[in-house]
Amino acid sequence: NLCIAGSMAVNGVSALHSEILRKDLFKDACQMMPDKFKNVTNGIDHRRWVPQINPGLDGLLRDLIGEGYLTHPQELKKLEAYAGDKAVLQRLEDIKHQNKLAFAAFARKHQGVVLNTDAIFDVQVKRLHEYKRQLLNALQIIYLYQRLQDDPSLDLPPQTFLFGAKAAPGYAVAKRIIHLINSLADQINSDPLCKDRLQVVFLENYRVSLAEVLMPASEVSQQISTAGKEASGTGNMKFMMNGALTIGTLDGANVEMHEVLGDENMFLFGLTAEEASHMSRGYDPYLLYTRDPVLRRVLDQLKAGFRDGVSYEDLYQRLLFGVDCPADQYLLLADFASYCAASQRVTDTYRDRARWNRMSLHNIARSGIFSADRSVADYADTIWHVPYKK
């Protein structure tokens, strides 16, 4: 409160985050000093996260729209003129495939893992935290694995799920989720049924140098935090400008991504921030467990464990009954069915290569709004009140 009183301005780092500050966290202060509260959505440097890590894409952009996008990223909108150009879309796909091959070589050299580069590269890399819901991703993978077990002839596009994360030293639950993802990887990658169909890899020591190789190769960007919990991570922006398609909730800067992309160029699911806030009061995840046989079977697998002999009954108990916290406090089970449906839309869309590549092009073309240059200009104009040469 003292910081609020003594500051010349208060801002969030995404539109949703700023609204939470105004309407919830600092509601009283905002009523007294409404003009003090601003919004400046985070941004990232296109110069850093395209030409330096994705020279193939940079070359395509320079050929089509020139190098002006490096200093004026909104010029990327010119790329939309090529959304119907088959040759451009094919070149975009070829660049992505070469980046996948490059990342596969990196992963083999540094971790000894062999990736299926014909599979969808579905990526969730970020700090491991329960609200970021890596566990929800893992539950959906268990569901896919169970479907394959039930029907070995299931028509499922090959998928490679890539995780990367670090956890705070004392965050025991986060470390258990990391352990779970590795147990799941061991189970799936050792099963002949999953060969060239389903693969899970936990990437070791996630860091910038790894991200530089991974992001250009990524095709699906997992931004699935509980709505209202993420301020504004910038990973979603880096994936977007490198042509990955987002599956995500209306949380953080995903909200602004949706504003520029629309439903047709990303895969939304789940509760809104307002719905999540209401849901958390009187929410009973055990009721969902008893009513949904698919969900029940997935959670029972947690308790039963995997071929490495490790049971995750502690995570099972935490989700259904709570352990030193409300049961399923980040609403994984509430969003599970919606998430699975969105994941199905992802794989269905991926089969239509022209449509997928066109969506990828639109993501790149509309990423200019997330420029760090724009973000700094907003600070200079609305908060610092200093001249800024764009």
CSV table of N, CA, C and O in Angstrom, one decimal, residues 275-321:
chain,number,residue,atom,x,y,z
A,275,GLU,N,-14.8,-16.4,-14.7
A,275,GLU,CA,-15.4,-17.7,-14.4
A,275,GLU,C,-14.6,-18.5,-13.4
A,275,GLU,O,-15.1,-19.1,-12.5
A,276,ALA,N,-13.2,-18.4,-13.5
A,276,ALA,CA,-12.4,-19.1,-12.6
A,276,ALA,C,-12.5,-18.6,-11.2
A,276,ALA,O,-12.5,-19.3,-10.2
A,277,SER,N,-12.6,-17.3,-11.1
A,277,SER,CA,-12.8,-16.6,-9.8
A,277,SER,C,-14.1,-17.1,-9.1
A,277,SER,O,-14.1,-17.4,-7.9
A,278,HIS,N,-15.2,-17.2,-9.9
A,278,HIS,CA,-16.4,-17.7,-9.3
A,278,HIS,C,-16.4,-19.2,-9.0
A,278,HIS,O,-16.9,-19.6,-8.0
A,279,MET,N,-15.7,-19.9,-9.9
A,279,MET,CA,-15.6,-21.4,-9.8
A,279,MET,C,-14.9,-21.8,-8.5
A,279,MET,O,-15.3,-22.8,-7.9
A,280,SER,N,-13.9,-21.0,-8.1
A,280,SER,CA,-13.1,-21.4,-7.0
A,280,SER,C,-13.9,-21.4,-5.6
A,280,SER,O,-13.5,-22.0,-4.7
A,281,ARG,N,-15.0,-20.8,-5.6
A,281,ARG,CA,-15.9,-20.8,-4.5
A,281,ARG,C,-16.9,-21.9,-4.6
A,281,ARG,O,-17.7,-21.9,-5.4
A,282,GLY,N,-16.8,-22.9,-3.7
A,282,GLY,CA,-17.7,-24.0,-3.7
A,282,GLY,C,-17.4,-25.1,-4.7
A,282,GLY,O,-18.2,-25.9,-5.0
A,283,TYR,N,-16.2,-25.0,-5.2
A,283,TYR,CA,-15.7,-26.0,-6.3
A,283,TYR,C,-15.4,-27.4,-5.6
A,283,TYR,O,-14.7,-27.5,-4.6
A,284,ASP,N,-16.0,-28.4,-6.3
A,284,ASP,CA,-15.7,-29.8,-5.7
A,284,ASP,C,-15.2,-30.7,-6.9
A,284,ASP,O,-15.9,-31.2,-7.7
A,285,PRO,N,-13.9,-30.8,-7.0
A,285,PRO,CA,-13.3,-31.6,-8.0
A,285,PRO,C,-13.6,-33.1,-7.9
A,285,PRO,O,-13.7,-33.8,-9.0
A,286,TYR,N,-13.9,-33.5,-6.7
A,286,TYR,CA,-14.2,-35.0,-6.6
A,286,TYR,C,-15.6,-35.3,-7.3
A,286,TYR,O,-15.7,-36.4,-7.8
A,287,LEU,N,-16.5,-34.3,-7.4
A,287,LEU,CA,-17.7,-34.5,-8.1
A,287,LEU,C,-17.4,-34.7,-9.6
A,287,LEU,O,-18.0,-35.6,-10.2
A,288,LEU,N,-16.5,-34.0,-10.1
A,288,LEU,CA,-16.1,-34.2,-11.5
A,288,LEU,C,-15.5,-35.6,-11.7
A,288,LEU,O,-15.8,-36.2,-12.7
A,289,TYR,N,-14.7,-36.0,-10.8
A,289,TYR,CA,-14.1,-37.3,-10.8
A,289,TYR,C,-15.1,-38.4,-10.8
A,289,TYR,O,-15.0,-39.4,-11.6
A,290,THR,N,-16.1,-38.3,-10.1
A,290,THR,CA,-17.1,-39.3,-10.0
A,290,THR,C,-18.0,-39.4,-11.2
A,290,THR,O,-18.6,-40.4,-11.6
A,291,ARG,N,-18.2,-38.2,-11.9
A,291,ARG,CA,-19.1,-38.1,-13.0
A,291,ARG,C,-18.5,-38.4,-14.4
A,291,ARG,O,-19.2,-38.7,-15.3
A,292,ASP,N,-17.2,-38.2,-14.5
A,292,ASP,CA,-16.5,-38.3,-15.7
A,292,ASP,C,-15.6,-39.5,-15.8
A,292,ASP,O,-14.5,-39.5,-15.2
A,293,PRO,N,-16.0,-40.6,-16.4
A,293,PRO,CA,-15.2,-41.8,-16.4
A,293,PRO,C,-13.8,-41.6,-17.1
A,293,PRO,O,-12.8,-42.3,-16.7
A,294,VAL,N,-13.7,-40.7,-18.1
A,294,VAL,CA,-12.4,-40.5,-18.7
A,294,VAL,C,-11.5,-39.8,-17.7
A,294,VAL,O,-10.3,-40.3,-17.6
A,295,LEU,N,-11.9,-38.8,-17.1
A,295,LEU,CA,-11.1,-38.1,-16.1
A,295,LEU,C,-10.7,-39.1,-14.9
A,295,LEU,O,-9.6,-39.1,-14.4
A,296,ARG,N,-11.7,-39.9,-14.5
A,296,ARG,CA,-11.4,-40.8,-13.4
A,296,ARG,C,-10.3,-41.8,-13.8
A,296,ARG,O,-9.4,-42.1,-13.0
A,297,ARG,N,-10.4,-42.3,-15.0
A,297,ARG,CA,-9.4,-43.3,-15.4
A,297,ARG,C,-8.0,-42.6,-15.5
A,297,ARG,O,-7.0,-43.3,-15.1
A,298,VAL,N,-7.9,-41.4,-15.9
A,298,VAL,CA,-6.6,-40.7,-16.0
A,298,VAL,C,-6.1,-40.5,-14.6
A,298,VAL,O,-4.9,-40.8,-14.4
A,299,LEU,N,-6.9,-40.0,-13.7
A,299,LEU,CA,-6.4,-39.8,-12.3
A,299,LEU,C,-6.0,-41.1,-11.6
A,299,LEU,O,-5.1,-41.1,-10.8
A,300,ASP,N,-6.8,-42.1,-11.9
A,300,ASP,CA,-6.5,-43.4,-11.3
A,300,ASP,C,-5.1,-43.9,-11.7
A,300,ASP,O,-4.4,-44.6,-11.0
A,301,GLN,N,-4.7,-43.5,-12.9
A,301,GLN,CA,-3.4,-43.9,-13.4
A,301,GLN,C,-2.3,-43.2,-12.6
A,301,GLN,O,-1.2,-43.8,-12.4
A,302,LEU,N,-2.6,-42.0,-12.2
A,302,LEU,CA,-1.6,-41.3,-11.3
A,302,LEU,C,-1.4,-42.1,-10.0
A,302,LEU,O,-0.2,-42.3,-9.6
A,303,LYS,N,-2.4,-42.6,-9.5
A,303,LYS,CA,-2.4,-43.3,-8.2
A,303,LYS,C,-1.7,-44.7,-8.4
A,303,LYS,O,-0.9,-45.1,-7.6
A,304,ALA,N,-2.0,-45.3,-9.6
A,304,ALA,CA,-1.4,-46.6,-9.8
A,304,ALA,C,0.1,-46.5,-10.2
A,304,ALA,O,0.8,-47.5,-9.9
A,305,GLY,N,0.5,-45.4,-10.8
A,305,GLY,CA,1.9,-45.3,-11.1
A,305,GLY,C,2.2,-45.8,-12.5
A,305,GLY,O,1.3,-46.2,-13.3
A,306,PHE,N,3.5,-45.9,-12.8
A,306,PHE,CA,4.0,-46.3,-14.1
A,306,PHE,C,5.0,-47.4,-14.0
A,306,PHE,O,5.2,-47.9,-13.0
A,307,ARG,N,5.6,-47.7,-15.2
A,307,ARG,CA,6.4,-48.9,-15.2
A,307,ARG,C,7.7,-48.8,-14.4
A,307,ARG,O,8.3,-49.8,-14.0
A,308,ASP,N,8.0,-47.5,-14.0
A,308,ASP,CA,9.2,-47.4,-13.1
A,308,ASP,C,8.9,-47.6,-11.7
A,308,ASP,O,9.7,-47.5,-10.8
A,309,GLY,N,7.6,-48.0,-11.4
A,309,GLY,CA,7.2,-48.3,-10.0
A,309,GLY,C,6.9,-47.2,-9.1
A,309,GLY,O,6.6,-47.3,-7.9
A,310,VAL,N,6.9,-46.0,-9.7
A,310,VAL,CA,6.6,-44.8,-8.9
A,310,VAL,C,5.1,-44.4,-9.0
A,310,VAL,O,4.5,-44.3,-10.1
A,311,SER,N,4.5,-44.3,-7.8
A,311,SER,CA,3.1,-43.9,-7.7
A,311,SER,C,3.0,-42.4,-7.4
A,311,SER,O,3.9,-41.9,-6.7
A,312,TYR,N,2.0,-41.7,-8.0
A,312,TYR,CA,1.8,-40.3,-7.7
A,312,TYR,C,0.5,-40.1,-7.0
A,312,TYR,O,-0.3,-39.2,-7.3
A,313,GLU,N,0.3,-40.9,-6.0
A,313,GLU,CA,-0.9,-40.8,-5.2
A,313,GLU,C,-1.0,-39.4,-4.5
A,313,GLU,O,-2.1,-38.9,-4.2
A,314,ASP,N,0.2,-38.9,-4.2
A,314,ASP,CA,0.2,-37.5,-3.5
A,314,ASP,C,-0.4,-36.5,-4.4
A,314,ASP,O,-1.1,-35.6,-4.0
A,315,LEU,N,-0.1,-36.5,-5.8
A,315,LEU,CA,-0.7,-35.6,-6.7
A,315,LEU,C,-2.2,-35.9,-6.9
A,315,LEU,O,-3.0,-34.9,-7.0
A,316,TYR,N,-2.5,-37.2,-6.9
A,316,TYR,CA,-4.0,-37.6,-6.9
A,316,TYR,C,-4.7,-37.0,-5.8
A,316,TYR,O,-5.8,-36.4,-5.9
A,317,GLN,N,-4.2,-37.1,-4.6
A,317,GLN,CA,-4.8,-36.6,-3.4
A,317,GLN,C,-4.9,-35.1,-3.4
A,317,GLN,O,-5.9,-34.5,-3.0
A,318,ARG,N,-3.9,-34.5,-3.9
A,318,ARG,CA,-3.8,-33.0,-3.9
A,318,ARG,C,-4.9,-32.4,-4.8
A,318,ARG,O,-5.5,-31.4,-4.5
A,319,LEU,N,-5.1,-33.1,-6.0
A,319,LEU,CA,-6.1,-32.6,-6.9
A,319,LEU,C,-7.5,-32.8,-6.4
A,319,LEU,O,-8.4,-32.0,-6.5
A,320,LEU,N,-7.8,-34.0,-5.8
A,320,LEU,CA,-9.1,-34.3,-5.4
A,320,LEU,C,-9.5,-33.8,-4.0
A,320,LEU,O,-10.7,-33.5,-3.8
A,321,PHE,N,-8.6,-33.8,-3.1
A,321,PHE,CA,-8.9,-33.5,-1.7
A,321,PHE,C,-8.1,-32.4,-1.1
A,321,PHE,O,-8.5,-31.8,-0.1
